[in-house]
Amino acid sequence: MTMIRTSSAEPIMAGPGASPAIEVADLVKDFKAGRAVDGVTFTVARGSITGLLGGNGAGKTTTIAMIMGLVLPSSGRVRVLGYQMPEQSAEVLGRVNFESPYVDMPMRLTVRQNLTVFGKLYSVPDLKARIAELADDLDIAGFLDRPNGKLSAGQKTRVALAKALINRPELLLLDEPTASLDPDTADWVRQRLLDYRRRHGATILLASHNMLEVERLCDRVIIMKRGRIEDDDTPAAIMARYNRNTLEEVFIDVARGRTQETAS
Ligand SMILES: Nc1ncnc2c1ncn2[C@@H]1O[C@H](COP(=O)(O)OP(=O)(O)OP(=O)(O)O)[C@@H](O)[C@H]1O
């Protein structure tokens, strides 16, 4: 285990398994139009799959962007794999990756060229072999030499997943990983994510509007509303607390302001 001194007086424990995958404390983000994240605190255990739920504008994407160090918090603290973000981001970014259907890869580059660029950014060793392995695992070998702009939504998602896994990340952050996919392809993507977690012991944090997906994938659910955490527990415990059989019903209760006591 390594002790690292940072600008803050407190040392950070940075050894393998020494700290949670993510620690977020009193996180706040103010934009000109108002407060997007309003004092959020949670930790994510290594090897877990955690779902970040909440209605449109609840603050999920902003929270994930602050965890990645892409958006600077107005106040509060983020640690990823034991390192303080964004100050120590250089220590962790190679061990983390991200996927969102709303962030396109360069359209004119072929799939192989895209994966090569991202692989080089992550200094992936033996990159050709890694791309071949992912092409096999994610069934993209048939269109490796096609421009990204000429792929269907389902094919693009598989390529985006290949990009997200190229550096064998210990922590994977996903923003609606199955948005706009047909149920069969969405199920296939979920299975790949479960396989990846099982094989590599990776941690996954995902924002999703698909409640069945969250019930199926997640060990734990954090529900956000207007920038704050409304609930945080296992899917089963949350459904029991709201006296509901599905997370979809809980989501609607939370969105419509029904409390755990009044929901029935
Ligand atoms: N770059 C930005 N500049 C100004 N306001 C922003 C910015 N990014 C997000 N916001 C605002 O912050 C709030 C939270 O947005 P965010 O995208 O984090 O929510 P979300 O929970 O991910 O929503 P959705 O489910 O619709 O993707 C919203 O009111 C949004 O308009």
PDB file of C-alpha atoms and ligand atoms in Angstrom:
ATOM      1  CA  MET A   1       0.000   0.000   0.000  1.00  0.00           C
ATOM      2  CA  THR A   2       1.313   3.475  -0.895  1.00  0.00           C
ATOM      3  CA  MET A   3       0.762   6.602   1.149  1.00  0.00           C
ATOM      4  CA  ILE A   4       0.458   9.669  -1.027  1.00  0.00           C
ATOM      5  CA  ARG A   5       0.712  13.211   0.275  1.00  0.00           C
ATOM      6  CA  THR A   6      -1.457  15.674  -1.557  1.00  0.00           C
ATOM      7  CA  SER A   7      -1.974  19.398  -1.259  1.00  0.00           C
ATOM      8  CA  SER A   8      -4.552  18.594   1.447  1.00  0.00           C
ATOM      9  CA  ALA A   9      -3.037  17.659   4.798  1.00  0.00           C
ATOM     10  CA  GLU A  10      -4.668  14.223   4.770  1.00  0.00           C
ATOM     11  CA  PRO A  11      -2.727  11.319   3.237  1.00  0.00           C
ATOM     12  CA  ILE A  12      -4.548   9.152   0.673  1.00  0.00           C
ATOM     13  CA  MET A  13      -4.380   5.349   0.901  1.00  0.00           C
ATOM     14  CA  ALA A  14      -3.724   4.314  -2.673  1.00  0.00           C
ATOM     15  CA  GLY A  15      -2.892   0.613  -2.468  1.00  0.00           C
ATOM     16  CA  PRO A  16      -4.892  -2.031  -4.319  1.00  0.00           C
ATOM     17  CA  GLY A  17      -8.210  -2.593  -2.625  1.00  0.00           C
ATOM     18  CA  ALA A  18      -7.327  -0.019   0.030  1.00  0.00           C
ATOM     19  CA  SER A  19     -10.174   2.341  -0.685  1.00  0.00           C
ATOM     20  CA  PRO A  20     -13.630   2.337  -2.265  1.00  0.00           C
ATOM     21  CA  ALA A  21     -13.723   2.697  -6.049  1.00  0.00           C
ATOM     22  CA  ILE A  22     -15.512   6.037  -5.679  1.00  0.00           C
ATOM     23  CA  GLU A  23     -15.892   8.370  -2.707  1.00  0.00           C
ATOM     24  CA  VAL A  24     -17.986  11.492  -3.136  1.00  0.00           C
ATOM     25  CA  ALA A  25     -18.468  13.889  -0.217  1.00  0.00           C
ATOM     26  CA  ASP A  26     -20.681  16.998   0.018  1.00  0.00           C
ATOM     27  CA  LEU A  27     -20.450  17.448  -3.737  1.00  0.00           C
ATOM     28  CA  VAL A  28     -21.997  20.637  -5.138  1.00  0.00           C
ATOM     29  CA  LYS A  29     -22.139  21.973  -8.707  1.00  0.00           C
ATOM     30  CA  ASP A  30     -23.561  25.374  -9.501  1.00  0.00           C
ATOM     31  CA  PHE A  31     -24.163  26.431 -13.091  1.00  0.00           C
ATOM     32  CA  LYS A  32     -25.281  29.947 -14.018  1.00  0.00           C
ATOM     33  CA  ALA A  33     -28.855  28.714 -14.295  1.00  0.00           C
ATOM     34  CA  GLY A  34     -28.808  27.132 -10.842  1.00  0.00           C
ATOM     35  CA  ARG A  35     -27.579  24.284  -8.647  1.00  0.00           C
ATOM     36  CA  ALA A  36     -27.324  20.972 -10.550  1.00  0.00           C
ATOM     37  CA  VAL A  37     -25.798  18.868  -7.723  1.00  0.00           C
ATOM     38  CA  ASP A  38     -26.645  19.840  -4.182  1.00  0.00           C
ATOM     39  CA  GLY A  39     -24.540  18.231  -1.467  1.00  0.00           C
ATOM     40  CA  VAL A  40     -24.200  14.626  -2.630  1.00  0.00           C
ATOM     41  CA  THR A  41     -22.316  12.062  -0.522  1.00  0.00           C
ATOM     42  CA  PHE A  42     -21.838   8.361  -1.350  1.00  0.00           C
ATOM     43  CA  THR A  43     -19.208   5.655  -1.736  1.00  0.00           C
ATOM     44  CA  VAL A  44     -19.110   2.852  -4.291  1.00  0.00           C
ATOM     45  CA  ALA A  45     -17.460  -0.424  -3.220  1.00  0.00           C
ATOM     46  CA  ARG A  46     -14.955  -2.066  -5.542  1.00  0.00           C
ATOM     47  CA  GLY A  47     -16.470  -4.822  -7.673  1.00  0.00           C
ATOM     48  CA  SER A  48     -20.050  -3.558  -7.272  1.00  0.00           C
ATOM     49  CA  ILE A  49     -22.547  -2.405  -9.889  1.00  0.00           C
ATOM     50  CA  THR A  50     -24.360   0.726  -8.740  1.00  0.00           C
ATOM     51  CA  GLY A  51     -27.239   2.416 -10.555  1.00  0.00           C
ATOM     52  CA  LEU A  52     -27.702   6.173 -10.477  1.00  0.00           C
ATOM     53  CA  LEU A  53     -31.397   6.898 -11.020  1.00  0.00           C
ATOM     54  CA  GLY A  54     -33.436  10.048 -11.254  1.00  0.00           C
ATOM     55  CA  GLY A  55     -35.640  12.038 -13.580  1.00  0.00           C
ATOM     56  CA  ASN A  56     -34.406  14.337 -16.342  1.00  0.00           C
ATOM     57  CA  GLY A  57     -32.183  17.038 -14.902  1.00  0.00           C
ATOM     58  CA  ALA A  58     -31.727  15.264 -11.538  1.00  0.00           C
ATOM     59  CA  GLY A  59     -27.942  15.726 -11.724  1.00  0.00           C
ATOM     60  CA  LYS A  60     -26.752  12.227 -12.707  1.00  0.00           C
ATOM     61  CA  THR A  61     -24.620  13.198 -15.717  1.00  0.00           C
ATOM     62  CA  THR A  62     -23.098  16.171 -13.863  1.00  0.00           C
ATOM     63  CA  THR A  63     -22.202  13.867 -10.946  1.00  0.00           C
ATOM     64  CA  ILE A  64     -20.556  11.343 -13.294  1.00  0.00           C
ATOM     65  CA  ALA A  65     -18.674  14.161 -15.085  1.00  0.00           C
ATOM     66  CA  MET A  66     -17.318  15.380 -11.722  1.00  0.00           C
ATOM     67  CA  ILE A  67     -16.249  11.831 -10.817  1.00  0.00           C
ATOM     68  CA  MET A  68     -14.289  11.699 -14.068  1.00  0.00           C
ATOM     69  CA  GLY A  69     -12.755  15.111 -13.417  1.00  0.00           C
ATOM     70  CA  LEU A  70     -14.366  16.561 -16.565  1.00  0.00           C
ATOM     71  CA  VAL A  71     -16.490  19.065 -14.640  1.00  0.00           C
ATOM     72  CA  LEU A  72     -15.004  20.921 -11.674  1.00  0.00           C
ATOM     73  CA  PRO A  73     -17.110  20.771  -8.507  1.00  0.00           C
ATOM     74  CA  SER A  74     -18.161  24.098  -6.965  1.00  0.00           C
ATOM     75  CA  SER A  75     -17.368  22.453  -3.627  1.00  0.00           C
ATOM     76  CA  GLY A  76     -16.982  19.022  -2.094  1.00  0.00           C
ATOM     77  CA  ARG A  77     -14.612  16.144  -2.685  1.00  0.00           C
ATOM     78  CA  VAL A  78     -14.261  13.254  -5.154  1.00  0.00           C
ATOM     79  CA  ARG A  79     -11.841  10.341  -4.825  1.00  0.00           C
ATOM     80  CA  VAL A  80     -11.489   7.652  -7.474  1.00  0.00           C
ATOM     81  CA  LEU A  81      -9.573   4.457  -6.608  1.00  0.00           C
ATOM     82  CA  GLY A  82      -8.210   6.405  -3.627  1.00  0.00           C
ATOM     83  CA  TYR A  83      -6.964   9.398  -5.599  1.00  0.00           C
ATOM     84  CA  GLN A  84      -8.295  12.905  -5.286  1.00  0.00           C
ATOM     85  CA  MET A  85     -10.006  14.270  -8.421  1.00  0.00           C
ATOM     86  CA  PRO A  86      -9.242  16.298 -10.395  1.00  0.00           C
ATOM     87  CA  GLU A  87      -5.820  17.017  -8.794  1.00  0.00           C
ATOM     88  CA  GLN A  88      -4.589  13.423  -9.108  1.00  0.00           C
ATOM     89  CA  SER A  89      -6.532  12.485 -12.253  1.00  0.00           C
ATOM     90  CA  ALA A  90      -3.314  11.541 -14.084  1.00  0.00           C
ATOM     91  CA  GLU A  91      -2.923   8.662 -11.595  1.00  0.00           C
ATOM     92  CA  VAL A  92      -6.324   7.141 -12.311  1.00  0.00           C
ATOM     93  CA  LEU A  93      -7.602   8.006 -15.776  1.00  0.00           C
ATOM     94  CA  GLY A  94      -5.744   5.089 -17.347  1.00  0.00           C
ATOM     95  CA  ARG A  95      -7.611   2.728 -14.980  1.00  0.00           C
ATOM     96  CA  VAL A  96     -11.066   4.192 -15.678  1.00  0.00           C
ATOM     97  CA  ASN A  97     -13.248   4.439 -18.775  1.00  0.00           C
ATOM     98  CA  PHE A  98     -16.575   5.886 -19.803  1.00  0.00           C
ATOM     99  CA  GLU A  99     -19.370   5.228 -22.269  1.00  0.00           C
ATOM    100  CA  SER A 100     -22.341   7.309 -23.296  1.00  0.00           C
ATOM    101  CA  PRO A 101     -24.513   6.958 -26.399  1.00  0.00           C
ATOM    102  CA  TYR A 102     -24.612  10.765 -26.441  1.00  0.00           C
ATOM    103  CA  VAL A 103     -20.868  11.106 -27.032  1.00  0.00           C
ATOM    104  CA  ASP A 104     -20.064  10.123 -30.609  1.00  0.00           C
ATOM    105  CA  MET A 105     -16.701   8.850 -31.771  1.00  0.00           C
ATOM    106  CA  PRO A 106     -15.192  10.508 -34.879  1.00  0.00           C
ATOM    107  CA  MET A 107     -17.533   9.521 -37.741  1.00  0.00           C
ATOM    108  CA  ARG A 108     -15.075   9.410 -40.637  1.00  0.00           C
ATOM    109  CA  LEU A 109     -12.548   7.175 -38.920  1.00  0.00           C
ATOM    110  CA  THR A 110     -13.124   3.466 -39.273  1.00  0.00           C
ATOM    111  CA  VAL A 111     -13.906   1.400 -36.200  1.00  0.00           C
ATOM    112  CA  ARG A 112     -10.356   0.026 -36.216  1.00  0.00           C
ATOM    113  CA  GLN A 113      -8.851   3.532 -36.516  1.00  0.00           C
ATOM    114  CA  ASN A 114     -11.044   4.801 -33.670  1.00  0.00           C
ATOM    115  CA  LEU A 115     -10.093   1.912 -31.410  1.00  0.00           C
ATOM    116  CA  THR A 116      -6.435   2.399 -32.321  1.00  0.00           C
ATOM    117  CA  VAL A 117      -6.549   6.106 -31.394  1.00  0.00           C
ATOM    118  CA  PHE A 118      -8.244   5.409 -28.054  1.00  0.00           C
ATOM    119  CA  GLY A 119      -5.958   2.448 -27.370  1.00  0.00           C
ATOM    120  CA  LYS A 120      -2.905   4.654 -27.937  1.00  0.00           C
ATOM    121  CA  LEU A 121      -4.342   7.359 -25.666  1.00  0.00           C
ATOM    122  CA  TYR A 122      -4.531   4.700 -22.951  1.00  0.00           C
ATOM    123  CA  SER A 123      -1.100   3.248 -23.879  1.00  0.00           C
ATOM    124  CA  VAL A 124      -2.683  -0.209 -24.228  1.00  0.00           C
ATOM    125  CA  PRO A 125       0.087  -2.799 -24.644  1.00  0.00           C
ATOM    126  CA  ASP A 126      -0.139  -5.099 -27.690  1.00  0.00           C
ATOM    127  CA  LEU A 127      -2.983  -2.990 -29.073  1.00  0.00           C
ATOM    128  CA  LYS A 128      -3.589  -5.041 -32.242  1.00  0.00           C
ATOM    129  CA  ALA A 129      -4.196  -8.165 -30.170  1.00  0.00           C
ATOM    130  CA  ARG A 130      -6.461  -6.251 -27.763  1.00  0.00           C
ATOM    131  CA  ILE A 131      -8.572  -4.929 -30.668  1.00  0.00           C
ATOM    132  CA  ALA A 132      -8.814  -8.448 -32.122  1.00  0.00           C
ATOM    133  CA  GLU A 133      -9.897  -9.801 -28.723  1.00  0.00           C
ATOM    134  CA  LEU A 134     -12.585  -7.114 -28.340  1.00  0.00           C
ATOM    135  CA  ALA A 135     -13.724  -7.626 -31.950  1.00  0.00           C
ATOM    136  CA  ASP A 136     -14.312 -11.247 -31.083  1.00  0.00           C
ATOM    137  CA  ASP A 137     -15.933 -10.651 -27.661  1.00  0.00           C
ATOM    138  CA  LEU A 138     -18.225  -7.872 -28.890  1.00  0.00           C
ATOM    139  CA  ASP A 139     -18.950  -9.255 -32.346  1.00  0.00           C
ATOM    140  CA  ILE A 140     -17.627  -6.227 -34.263  1.00  0.00           C
ATOM    141  CA  ALA A 141     -15.074  -8.021 -36.476  1.00  0.00           C
ATOM    142  CA  GLY A 142     -17.417  -7.775 -39.515  1.00  0.00           C
ATOM    143  CA  PHE A 143     -17.288  -3.963 -39.613  1.00  0.00           C
ATOM    144  CA  LEU A 144     -13.863  -3.086 -38.167  1.00  0.00           C
ATOM    145  CA  ASP A 145     -12.923  -1.328 -41.413  1.00  0.00           C
ATOM    146  CA  ARG A 146     -16.190   0.578 -41.871  1.00  0.00           C
ATOM    147  CA  PRO A 147     -16.379   4.306 -40.923  1.00  0.00           C
ATOM    148  CA  ASN A 148     -18.102   4.835 -37.585  1.00  0.00           C
ATOM    149  CA  GLY A 149     -20.637   7.150 -39.257  1.00  0.00           C
ATOM    150  CA  LYS A 150     -21.936   4.258 -41.378  1.00  0.00           C
ATOM    151  CA  LEU A 151     -22.934   2.008 -38.477  1.00  0.00           C
ATOM    152  CA  SER A 152     -26.401   1.294 -37.098  1.00  0.00           C
ATOM    153  CA  ALA A 153     -27.226   2.404 -33.525  1.00  0.00           C
ATOM    154  CA  GLY A 154     -26.717  -1.144 -32.232  1.00  0.00           C
ATOM    155  CA  GLN A 155     -23.366  -1.496 -34.003  1.00  0.00           C
ATOM    156  CA  LYS A 156     -22.264   1.913 -32.662  1.00  0.00           C
ATOM    157  CA  THR A 157     -23.126   0.809 -29.142  1.00  0.00           C
ATOM    158  CA  ARG A 158     -21.010  -2.328 -29.488  1.00  0.00           C
ATOM    159  CA  VAL A 159     -18.101  -0.225 -30.784  1.00  0.00           C
ATOM    160  CA  ALA A 160     -18.587   2.284 -27.943  1.00  0.00           C
ATOM    161  CA  LEU A 161     -18.433  -0.631 -25.509  1.00  0.00           C
ATOM    162  CA  ALA A 162     -15.216  -1.848 -27.151  1.00  0.00           C
ATOM    163  CA  LYS A 163     -13.769   1.647 -26.734  1.00  0.00           C
ATOM    164  CA  ALA A 164     -14.889   1.695 -23.081  1.00  0.00           C
ATOM    165  CA  LEU A 165     -13.215  -1.662 -22.367  1.00  0.00           C
ATOM    166  CA  ILE A 166     -10.052  -1.125 -24.431  1.00  0.00           C
ATOM    167  CA  ASN A 167      -7.862  -0.388 -21.401  1.00  0.00           C
ATOM    168  CA  ARG A 168      -9.472  -3.125 -19.243  1.00  0.00           C
ATOM    169  CA  PRO A 169     -10.778  -0.466 -16.827  1.00  0.00           C
ATOM    170  CA  GLU A 170     -11.089  -1.179 -13.121  1.00  0.00           C
ATOM    171  CA  LEU A 171     -13.876   1.397 -12.988  1.00  0.00           C
ATOM    172  CA  LEU A 172     -16.439   1.810 -15.748  1.00  0.00           C
ATOM    173  CA  LEU A 173     -18.782   4.819 -15.779  1.00  0.00           C
ATOM    174  CA  LEU A 174     -21.796   4.425 -18.063  1.00  0.00           C
ATOM    175  CA  ASP A 175     -24.403   7.013 -18.980  1.00  0.00           C
ATOM    176  CA  GLU A 176     -27.511   5.147 -20.183  1.00  0.00           C
ATOM    177  CA  PRO A 177     -25.572   2.291 -21.774  1.00  0.00           C
ATOM    178  CA  THR A 178     -28.586   0.786 -23.564  1.00  0.00           C
ATOM    179  CA  ALA A 179     -30.500   3.925 -24.593  1.00  0.00           C
ATOM    180  CA  SER A 180     -32.140   3.520 -28.029  1.00  0.00           C
ATOM    181  CA  LEU A 181     -31.248  -0.160 -28.348  1.00  0.00           C
ATOM    182  CA  ASP A 182     -33.783  -2.866 -29.169  1.00  0.00           C
ATOM    183  CA  PRO A 183     -34.532  -5.188 -26.220  1.00  0.00           C
ATOM    184  CA  ASP A 184     -32.431  -8.025 -27.635  1.00  0.00           C
ATOM    185  CA  THR A 185     -29.321  -5.862 -28.204  1.00  0.00           C
ATOM    186  CA  ALA A 186     -29.841  -4.135 -24.832  1.00  0.00           C
ATOM    187  CA  ASP A 187     -29.961  -7.544 -23.131  1.00  0.00           C
ATOM    188  CA  TRP A 188     -26.791  -8.576 -24.985  1.00  0.00           C
ATOM    189  CA  VAL A 189     -24.983  -5.412 -23.796  1.00  0.00           C
ATOM    190  CA  ARG A 190     -26.066  -6.063 -20.192  1.00  0.00           C
ATOM    191  CA  GLN A 191     -24.754  -9.618 -20.419  1.00  0.00           C
ATOM    192  CA  ARG A 192     -21.382  -8.332 -21.691  1.00  0.00           C
ATOM    193  CA  LEU A 193     -21.216  -5.897 -18.766  1.00  0.00           C
ATOM    194  CA  LEU A 194     -21.960  -8.673 -16.255  1.00  0.00           C
ATOM    195  CA  ASP A 195     -19.322 -10.888 -17.919  1.00  0.00           C
ATOM    196  CA  TYR A 196     -16.761  -8.091 -17.776  1.00  0.00           C
ATOM    197  CA  ARG A 197     -17.432  -7.465 -14.081  1.00  0.00           C
ATOM    198  CA  ARG A 198     -17.205 -11.194 -13.323  1.00  0.00           C
ATOM    199  CA  ARG A 199     -13.973 -11.710 -15.246  1.00  0.00           C
ATOM    200  CA  HIS A 200     -12.131  -8.575 -14.079  1.00  0.00           C
ATOM    201  CA  GLY A 201     -13.746  -7.743 -10.721  1.00  0.00           C
ATOM    202  CA  ALA A 202     -14.455  -4.297 -12.164  1.00  0.00           C
ATOM    203  CA  THR A 203     -16.657  -1.646 -10.568  1.00  0.00           C
ATOM    204  CA  ILE A 204     -19.498  -0.189 -12.623  1.00  0.00           C
ATOM    205  CA  LEU A 205     -21.492   2.992 -11.976  1.00  0.00           C
ATOM    206  CA  LEU A 206     -24.309   3.545 -14.452  1.00  0.00           C
ATOM    207  CA  ALA A 207     -26.962   6.172 -14.956  1.00  0.00           C
ATOM    208  CA  SER A 208     -30.108   4.661 -16.440  1.00  0.00           C
ATOM    209  CA  HIS A 209     -33.766   5.372 -17.070  1.00  0.00           C
ATOM    210  CA  ASN A 210     -34.425   1.684 -17.666  1.00  0.00           C
ATOM    211  CA  MET A 211     -35.692   0.342 -14.347  1.00  0.00           C
ATOM    212  CA  LEU A 212     -35.737  -3.313 -15.413  1.00  0.00           C
ATOM    213  CA  GLU A 213     -32.108  -2.924 -16.430  1.00  0.00           C
ATOM    214  CA  VAL A 214     -31.233  -1.505 -13.030  1.00  0.00           C
ATOM    215  CA  GLU A 215     -33.090  -4.302 -11.208  1.00  0.00           C
ATOM    216  CA  ARG A 216     -31.216  -6.854 -13.308  1.00  0.00           C
ATOM    217  CA  LEU A 217     -27.725  -5.377 -13.116  1.00  0.00           C
ATOM    218  CA  CYS A 218     -27.332  -3.387  -9.955  1.00  0.00           C
ATOM    219  CA  ASP A 219     -26.362  -4.470  -6.448  1.00  0.00           C
ATOM    220  CA  ARG A 220     -27.282  -1.029  -5.265  1.00  0.00           C
ATOM    221  CA  VAL A 221     -29.286   1.979  -6.364  1.00  0.00           C
ATOM    222  CA  ILE A 222     -28.812   5.675  -5.641  1.00  0.00           C
ATOM    223  CA  ILE A 223     -31.900   7.745  -6.455  1.00  0.00           C
ATOM    224  CA  MET A 224     -31.320  11.434  -7.176  1.00  0.00           C
ATOM    225  CA  LYS A 225     -33.893  14.185  -7.311  1.00  0.00           C
ATOM    226  CA  ARG A 226     -33.169  17.878  -7.965  1.00  0.00           C
ATOM    227  CA  GLY A 227     -29.472  17.406  -7.290  1.00  0.00           C
ATOM    228  CA  ARG A 228     -29.889  15.549  -3.994  1.00  0.00           C
ATOM    229  CA  ILE A 229     -29.873  11.896  -2.970  1.00  0.00           C
ATOM    230  CA  GLU A 230     -33.409  10.768  -2.243  1.00  0.00           C
ATOM    231  CA  ASP A 231     -32.597   7.128  -1.422  1.00  0.00           C
ATOM    232  CA  ASP A 232     -29.617   4.768  -1.448  1.00  0.00           C
ATOM    233  CA  ASP A 233     -29.892   1.002  -0.914  1.00  0.00           C
ATOM    234  CA  THR A 234     -30.211  -2.372  -2.628  1.00  0.00           C
ATOM    235  CA  PRO A 235     -33.046  -2.559  -5.194  1.00  0.00           C
ATOM    236  CA  ALA A 236     -34.890  -5.070  -2.977  1.00  0.00           C
ATOM    237  CA  ALA A 237     -34.647  -2.887   0.144  1.00  0.00           C
ATOM    238  CA  ILE A 238     -35.821   0.205  -1.732  1.00  0.00           C
ATOM    239  CA  MET A 239     -38.816  -1.641  -3.251  1.00  0.00           C
ATOM    240  CA  ALA A 240     -39.709  -3.011   0.194  1.00  0.00           C
ATOM    241  CA  ARG A 241     -39.478   0.456   1.777  1.00  0.00           C
ATOM    242  CA  TYR A 242     -41.858   1.946  -0.791  1.00  0.00           C
ATOM    243  CA  ASN A 243     -44.014  -1.177  -0.638  1.00  0.00           C
ATOM    244  CA  ARG A 244     -43.616  -1.646  -4.411  1.00  0.00           C
ATOM    245  CA  ASN A 245     -42.864  -4.662  -6.602  1.00  0.00           C
ATOM    246  CA  THR A 246     -40.847  -2.794  -9.227  1.00  0.00           C
ATOM    247  CA  LEU A 247     -38.308   0.027  -9.291  1.00  0.00           C
ATOM    248  CA  GLU A 248     -40.428   1.676 -11.973  1.00  0.00           C
ATOM    249  CA  GLU A 249     -43.220   2.171  -9.416  1.00  0.00           C
ATOM    250  CA  VAL A 250     -40.678   3.516  -6.893  1.00  0.00           C
ATOM    251  CA  PHE A 251     -39.308   5.903  -9.548  1.00  0.00           C
ATOM    252  CA  ILE A 252     -42.800   7.284 -10.189  1.00  0.00           C
ATOM    253  CA  ASP A 253     -43.435   7.630  -6.431  1.00  0.00           C
ATOM    254  CA  VAL A 254     -40.213   9.616  -6.032  1.00  0.00           C
ATOM    255  CA  ALA A 255     -40.856  11.746  -9.132  1.00  0.00           C
ATOM    256  CA  ARG A 256     -44.386  12.601  -7.931  1.00  0.00           C
ATOM    257  CA  GLY A 257     -43.204  13.426  -4.421  1.00  0.00           C
ATOM    258  CA  ARG A 258     -44.771  10.439  -2.670  1.00  0.00           C
ATOM    259  CA  THR A 259     -42.707   9.578   0.390  1.00  0.00           C
ATOM    260  CA  GLN A 260     -41.853   6.076   1.568  1.00  0.00           C
ATOM    261  CA  GLU A 261     -44.595   6.420   4.207  1.00  0.00           C
ATOM    262  CA  THR A 262     -47.342   7.632   1.846  1.00  0.00           C
ATOM    263  CA  ALA A 263     -46.532   5.292  -1.059  1.00  0.00           C
ATOM    264  CA  SER A 264     -48.848   2.289  -0.996  1.00  0.00           C
TER     265      SER A 264
HETATM  266  N1  LIG B   1     -22.883  22.406 -18.877  1.00  0.00           N
HETATM  267  C1  LIG B   1     -23.986  22.841 -18.281  1.00  0.00           C
HETATM  268  N2  LIG B   1     -24.249  24.155 -18.179  1.00  0.00           N
HETATM  269  C2  LIG B   1     -25.359  24.612 -17.561  1.00  0.00           C
HETATM  270  N3  LIG B   1     -26.268  23.812 -16.991  1.00  0.00           N
HETATM  271  C3  LIG B   1     -26.073  22.492 -17.057  1.00  0.00           C
HETATM  272  C4  LIG B   1     -24.923  21.932 -17.697  1.00  0.00           C
HETATM  273  N4  LIG B   1     -24.978  20.577 -17.589  1.00  0.00           N
HETATM  274  C5  LIG B   1     -26.123  20.308 -16.925  1.00  0.00           C
HETATM  275  N5  LIG B   1     -26.774  21.453 -16.611  1.00  0.00           N
HETATM  276  C6  LIG B   1     -28.029  21.549 -15.848  1.00  0.00           C
HETATM  277  O1  LIG B   1     -27.842  20.844 -14.639  1.00  0.00           O
HETATM  278  C7  LIG B   1     -29.021  20.112 -14.276  1.00  0.00           C
HETATM  279  C8  LIG B   1     -28.673  18.630 -14.126  1.00  0.00           C
HETATM  280  O2  LIG B   1     -28.386  18.104 -15.429  1.00  0.00           O
HETATM  281  P1  LIG B   1     -27.809  16.627 -15.651  1.00  0.00           P
HETATM  282  O3  LIG B   1     -27.521  16.515 -17.103  1.00  0.00           O
HETATM  283  O4  LIG B   1     -26.722  16.370 -14.684  1.00  0.00           O
HETATM  284  O5  LIG B   1     -29.079  15.757 -15.251  1.00  0.00           O
HETATM  285  P2  LIG B   1     -29.390  14.222 -15.551  1.00  0.00           P
HETATM  286  O6  LIG B   1     -29.921  13.660 -14.264  1.00  0.00           O
HETATM  287  O7  LIG B   1     -28.228  13.559 -16.150  1.00  0.00           O
HETATM  288  O8  LIG B   1     -30.579  14.355 -16.597  1.00  0.00           O
HETATM  289  P3  LIG B   1     -31.011  13.418 -17.858  1.00  0.00           P
HETATM  290  O9  LIG B   1     -31.625  12.201 -17.274  1.00  0.00           O
HETATM  291  O10 LIG B   1     -32.016  14.282 -18.561  1.00  0.00           O
HETATM  292  O11 LIG B   1     -29.788  13.154 -18.673  1.00  0.00           O
HETATM  293  C9  LIG B   1     -30.042  20.400 -15.365  1.00  0.00           C
HETATM  294  O12 LIG B   1     -30.878  21.443 -14.910  1.00  0.00           O
HETATM  295  C10 LIG B   1     -29.201  20.854 -16.540  1.00  0.00           C
HETATM  296  O13 LIG B   1     -29.911  21.765 -17.359  1.00  0.00           O
END
